[in-house]
mmCIF file of C-alpha atoms in Angstrom:
data_model
loop_
_atom_site.group_PDB
_atom_site.id
_atom_site.type_symbol
_atom_site.label_atom_id
_atom_site.label_comp_id
_atom_site.label_asym_id
_atom_site.label_seq_id
_atom_site.Cartn_x
_atom_site.Cartn_y
_atom_site.Cartn_z
ATOM 1 C CA MET A 1 164.597 222.688 165.020
ATOM 2 C CA PHE A 2 162.238 221.864 167.878
ATOM 3 C CA GLY A 3 158.882 222.810 166.334
ATOM 4 C CA LYS A 4 155.928 221.576 168.345
ATOM 5 C CA SER A 5 158.114 219.260 170.415
ATOM 6 C CA ILE A 6 159.052 222.244 172.594
ATOM 7 C CA PHE A 7 155.593 221.969 174.212
ATOM 8 C CA PHE A 8 156.717 218.780 175.970
ATOM 9 C CA PHE A 9 159.583 220.724 177.538
ATOM 10 C CA TYR A 10 157.232 223.563 178.530
ATOM 11 C CA LYS A 11 154.906 221.057 180.204
ATOM 12 C CA ALA A 12 157.792 219.615 182.233
ATOM 13 C CA LEU A 13 159.032 223.106 183.076
ATOM 14 C CA LEU A 14 155.570 224.240 184.220
ATOM 15 C CA PHE A 15 155.039 221.211 186.476
ATOM 16 C CA GLY A 16 158.619 221.481 187.762
ATOM 17 C CA ILE A 17 158.244 225.141 188.699
ATOM 18 C CA ALA A 18 154.924 224.386 190.408
ATOM 19 C CA ALA A 19 156.433 221.520 192.425
ATOM 20 C CA TYR A 20 159.492 223.565 193.373
ATOM 21 C CA ALA A 21 157.385 226.568 194.397
ATOM 22 C CA ILE A 22 154.807 224.620 196.431
ATOM 23 C CA ILE A 23 156.644 221.760 198.147
ATOM 24 C CA PRO A 24 158.755 222.882 201.143
ATOM 25 C CA ARG A 25 162.519 222.340 200.773
ATOM 26 C CA PRO A 26 162.898 219.867 203.689
ATOM 27 C CA GLU A 27 160.230 217.583 202.147
ATOM 28 C CA PHE A 28 161.196 218.022 198.500
ATOM 29 C CA LYS A 29 163.582 215.040 198.328
ATOM 30 C CA LYS A 30 160.973 212.651 199.755
ATOM 31 C CA TYR A 31 158.399 213.705 197.174
ATOM 32 C CA LEU A 32 161.029 213.652 194.425
ATOM 33 C CA ILE A 33 161.729 209.972 195.123
ATOM 34 C CA TYR A 34 158.026 209.045 195.164
ATOM 35 C CA GLY A 35 157.432 211.189 192.074
ATOM 36 C CA PHE A 36 160.280 209.472 190.258
ATOM 37 C CA ILE A 37 159.047 205.976 191.123
ATOM 38 C CA PHE A 38 155.318 206.433 190.550
ATOM 39 C CA GLY A 39 155.405 209.327 188.078
ATOM 40 C CA ALA A 40 158.431 208.870 185.825
ATOM 41 C CA ILE A 41 158.873 205.093 186.014
ATOM 42 C CA GLY A 42 155.098 204.583 186.225
ATOM 43 C CA ASP A 43 154.633 206.701 183.108
ATOM 44 C CA ILE A 44 157.208 204.699 181.171
ATOM 45 C CA ILE A 45 155.517 201.425 182.195
ATOM 46 C CA VAL A 46 152.042 202.723 181.264
ATOM 47 C CA LEU A 47 153.358 204.152 177.979
ATOM 48 C CA LEU A 48 155.080 200.904 177.009
ATOM 49 C CA ILE A 49 151.989 198.814 177.790
ATOM 50 C CA THR A 50 149.393 201.096 176.192
ATOM 51 C CA GLY A 51 151.610 202.210 173.290
ATOM 52 C CA PRO A 52 153.642 199.574 171.480
ATOM 53 C CA VAL A 53 151.996 196.576 173.163
ATOM 54 C CA LEU A 54 148.291 197.510 172.951
ATOM 55 C CA ASN A 55 148.529 200.311 170.341
ATOM 56 C CA LEU A 56 146.123 202.589 172.234
ATOM 57 C CA TYR A 57 147.894 205.925 171.734
ATOM 58 C CA LYS A 58 150.408 207.652 169.491
ATOM 59 C CA TYR A 59 152.698 210.637 170.110
ATOM 60 C CA PHE A 60 153.586 213.028 167.293
ATOM 61 C CA HIS A 61 156.297 215.697 166.904
ATOM 62 C CA LEU A 62 158.706 214.068 169.350
ATOM 63 C CA GLY A 63 161.613 216.132 168.071
ATOM 64 C CA PRO A 64 165.194 215.512 169.168
ATOM 65 C CA PHE A 65 164.077 214.257 172.587
ATOM 66 C CA GLY A 66 162.012 211.346 171.266
ATOM 67 C CA ILE A 67 162.777 207.970 172.811
ATOM 68 C CA TRP A 68 162.380 204.931 170.524
ATOM 69 C CA GLY A 69 159.728 206.870 168.611
ATOM 70 C CA ILE A 70 157.307 206.048 171.444
ATOM 71 C CA PHE A 71 157.429 209.069 173.761
ATOM 72 C CA THR A 72 159.512 212.110 174.520
ATOM 73 C CA PHE A 73 162.161 212.424 177.229
ATOM 74 C CA TRP A 74 160.128 215.220 178.862
ATOM 75 C CA THR A 75 156.947 213.188 179.410
ATOM 76 C CA PRO A 76 158.214 211.064 182.356
ATOM 77 C CA ILE A 77 159.783 214.172 183.879
ATOM 78 C CA SER A 78 156.439 215.983 183.641
ATOM 79 C CA TRP A 79 154.684 213.100 185.359
ATOM 80 C CA MET A 80 157.371 212.959 188.045
ATOM 81 C CA PHE A 81 156.622 216.570 188.992
ATOM 82 C CA ALA A 82 152.856 216.034 188.694
ATOM 83 C CA PHE A 83 153.036 213.040 191.052
ATOM 84 C CA MET A 84 155.137 215.039 193.499
ATOM 85 C CA LEU A 85 152.245 217.501 193.732
ATOM 86 C CA PHE A 86 149.737 214.629 193.838
ATOM 87 C CA PHE A 87 151.453 213.088 196.871
ATOM 88 C CA TYR A 88 152.058 216.415 198.589
ATOM 89 C CA PHE A 89 148.359 217.335 198.543
ATOM 90 C CA LEU A 90 147.092 213.770 199.101
ATOM 91 C CA PRO A 91 144.348 213.977 201.761
ATOM 92 C CA VAL A 92 144.301 211.531 204.680
ATOM 93 C CA ARG A 93 140.525 211.575 205.105
ATOM 94 C CA ILE A 94 138.843 208.833 203.094
ATOM 95 C CA PRO A 95 135.831 210.953 202.034
ATOM 96 C CA PHE A 96 138.277 213.379 200.406
ATOM 97 C CA LEU A 97 140.817 210.807 199.208
ATOM 98 C CA LEU A 98 138.549 209.005 196.756
ATOM 99 C CA PRO A 99 137.368 212.127 194.870
ATOM 100 C CA TYR A 100 140.932 213.468 194.971
ATOM 101 C CA VAL A 101 142.326 210.377 193.232
ATOM 102 C CA ALA A 102 139.466 210.439 190.714
ATOM 103 C CA GLY A 103 140.043 214.155 190.089
ATOM 104 C CA PHE A 104 143.760 213.751 189.499
ATOM 105 C CA SER A 105 142.983 210.828 187.183
ATOM 106 C CA MET A 106 140.763 213.113 185.134
ATOM 107 C CA PHE A 107 143.562 215.703 185.153
ATOM 108 C CA GLY A 108 145.877 213.118 183.588
ATOM 109 C CA TYR A 109 143.258 212.305 180.971
ATOM 110 C CA MET A 110 142.733 215.989 180.197
ATOM 111 C CA VAL A 111 146.478 216.504 179.687
ATOM 112 C CA GLY A 112 146.169 213.905 176.925
ATOM 113 C CA LEU A 113 143.158 215.710 175.463
ATOM 114 C CA VAL A 114 145.042 219.020 175.423
ATOM 115 C CA LEU A 115 148.008 217.367 173.701
ATOM 116 C CA GLN A 116 145.596 215.755 171.248
ATOM 117 C CA GLY A 117 144.079 219.172 170.543
ATOM 118 C CA LEU A 118 147.585 220.480 169.812
ATOM 119 C CA GLY A 119 148.133 217.589 167.380
ATOM 120 C CA MET A 120 150.874 216.037 169.504
ATOM 121 C CA TYR A 121 149.111 212.978 170.882
ATOM 122 C CA GLU A 122 146.250 210.748 169.834
ATOM 123 C CA TYR A 123 144.058 208.309 171.688
ATOM 124 C CA ILE A 124 143.518 205.548 169.121
ATOM 125 C CA GLY A 125 140.011 204.208 168.550
ATOM 126 C CA ASN A 126 137.716 203.807 171.538
ATOM 127 C CA TYR A 127 140.584 204.217 173.997
ATOM 128 C CA ILE A 128 139.654 207.885 174.203
ATOM 129 C CA TYR A 129 136.666 206.709 176.280
ATOM 130 C CA PHE A 130 138.602 204.173 178.386
ATOM 131 C CA ALA A 131 141.797 206.153 179.040
ATOM 132 C CA PRO A 132 140.357 207.628 182.279
ATOM 133 C CA VAL A 133 140.219 204.068 183.651
ATOM 134 C CA THR A 134 143.945 203.656 182.931
ATOM 135 C CA PHE A 135 144.677 206.879 184.795
ATOM 136 C CA LEU A 136 142.373 205.875 187.669
ATOM 137 C CA ILE A 137 144.206 202.555 188.060
ATOM 138 C CA TRP A 138 147.604 204.274 187.856
ATOM 139 C CA PHE A 139 146.774 206.975 190.411
ATOM 140 C CA SER A 140 144.975 204.507 192.714
ATOM 141 C CA ILE A 141 147.971 202.154 192.798
ATOM 142 C CA ALA A 142 150.271 205.120 193.455
ATOM 143 C CA ALA A 143 148.091 206.493 196.282
ATOM 144 C CA PHE A 144 147.626 203.057 197.883
ATOM 145 C CA SER A 145 151.365 202.345 197.697
ATOM 146 C CA TYR A 146 152.284 205.772 199.065
ATOM 147 C CA ILE A 147 149.895 205.329 201.998
ATOM 148 C CA ARG A 148 151.192 201.816 202.744
ATOM 149 C CA ILE A 149 154.892 202.641 202.387
ATOM 150 C CA GLY A 150 154.592 205.855 204.378
ATOM 151 C CA ASN A 151 152.508 204.202 207.133
ATOM 152 C CA ILE A 152 149.942 206.969 206.729
ATOM 153 C CA ARG A 153 146.888 206.484 208.882
ATOM 154 C CA LEU A 154 143.681 207.292 207.032
ATOM 155 C CA ASN A 155 140.797 208.946 208.821
ATOM 156 C CA SER A 156 137.237 208.033 207.879
ATOM 157 C CA HIS A 157 135.629 211.113 209.468
ATOM 158 C CA LEU A 158 134.926 214.365 207.692
ATOM 159 C CA ASN A 159 135.818 216.532 210.695
ATOM 160 C CA GLY A 160 139.307 215.041 211.131
ATOM 161 C CA GLU A 161 138.663 213.262 214.450
#
């Protein structure tokens, strides 16, 4: 019945367990809200722009949880949990912040490569080379917004002074 589409659920379950195990209970709701806004809603916006509008990717084996034949219900949930972890570990020192955002952007890109290797996702044409830029823009906007909304003061020194 589910076939390969069960992998999308497993991905959401894995990220959800990681977020639940790592983020302390008193802070969980705060990160859940930010994860929902920048992860789940952000994912849907990015998917709608890069999918049906620009035709840069294609999902396969959506199964019973496919939405409009564009993506699966579990994909935004996975990104919600991933962004919860992204915000929880977000460094406040600028020398660490920039590589952190770039690293998480590459993580997002590699999730797509793994799904492509499983035959469940495909970067169309040359987008396979430019997708990291999409993730970098997405994660940069999320980090900048989180820092601004949360009134987080960044530190430019390596030693934390």
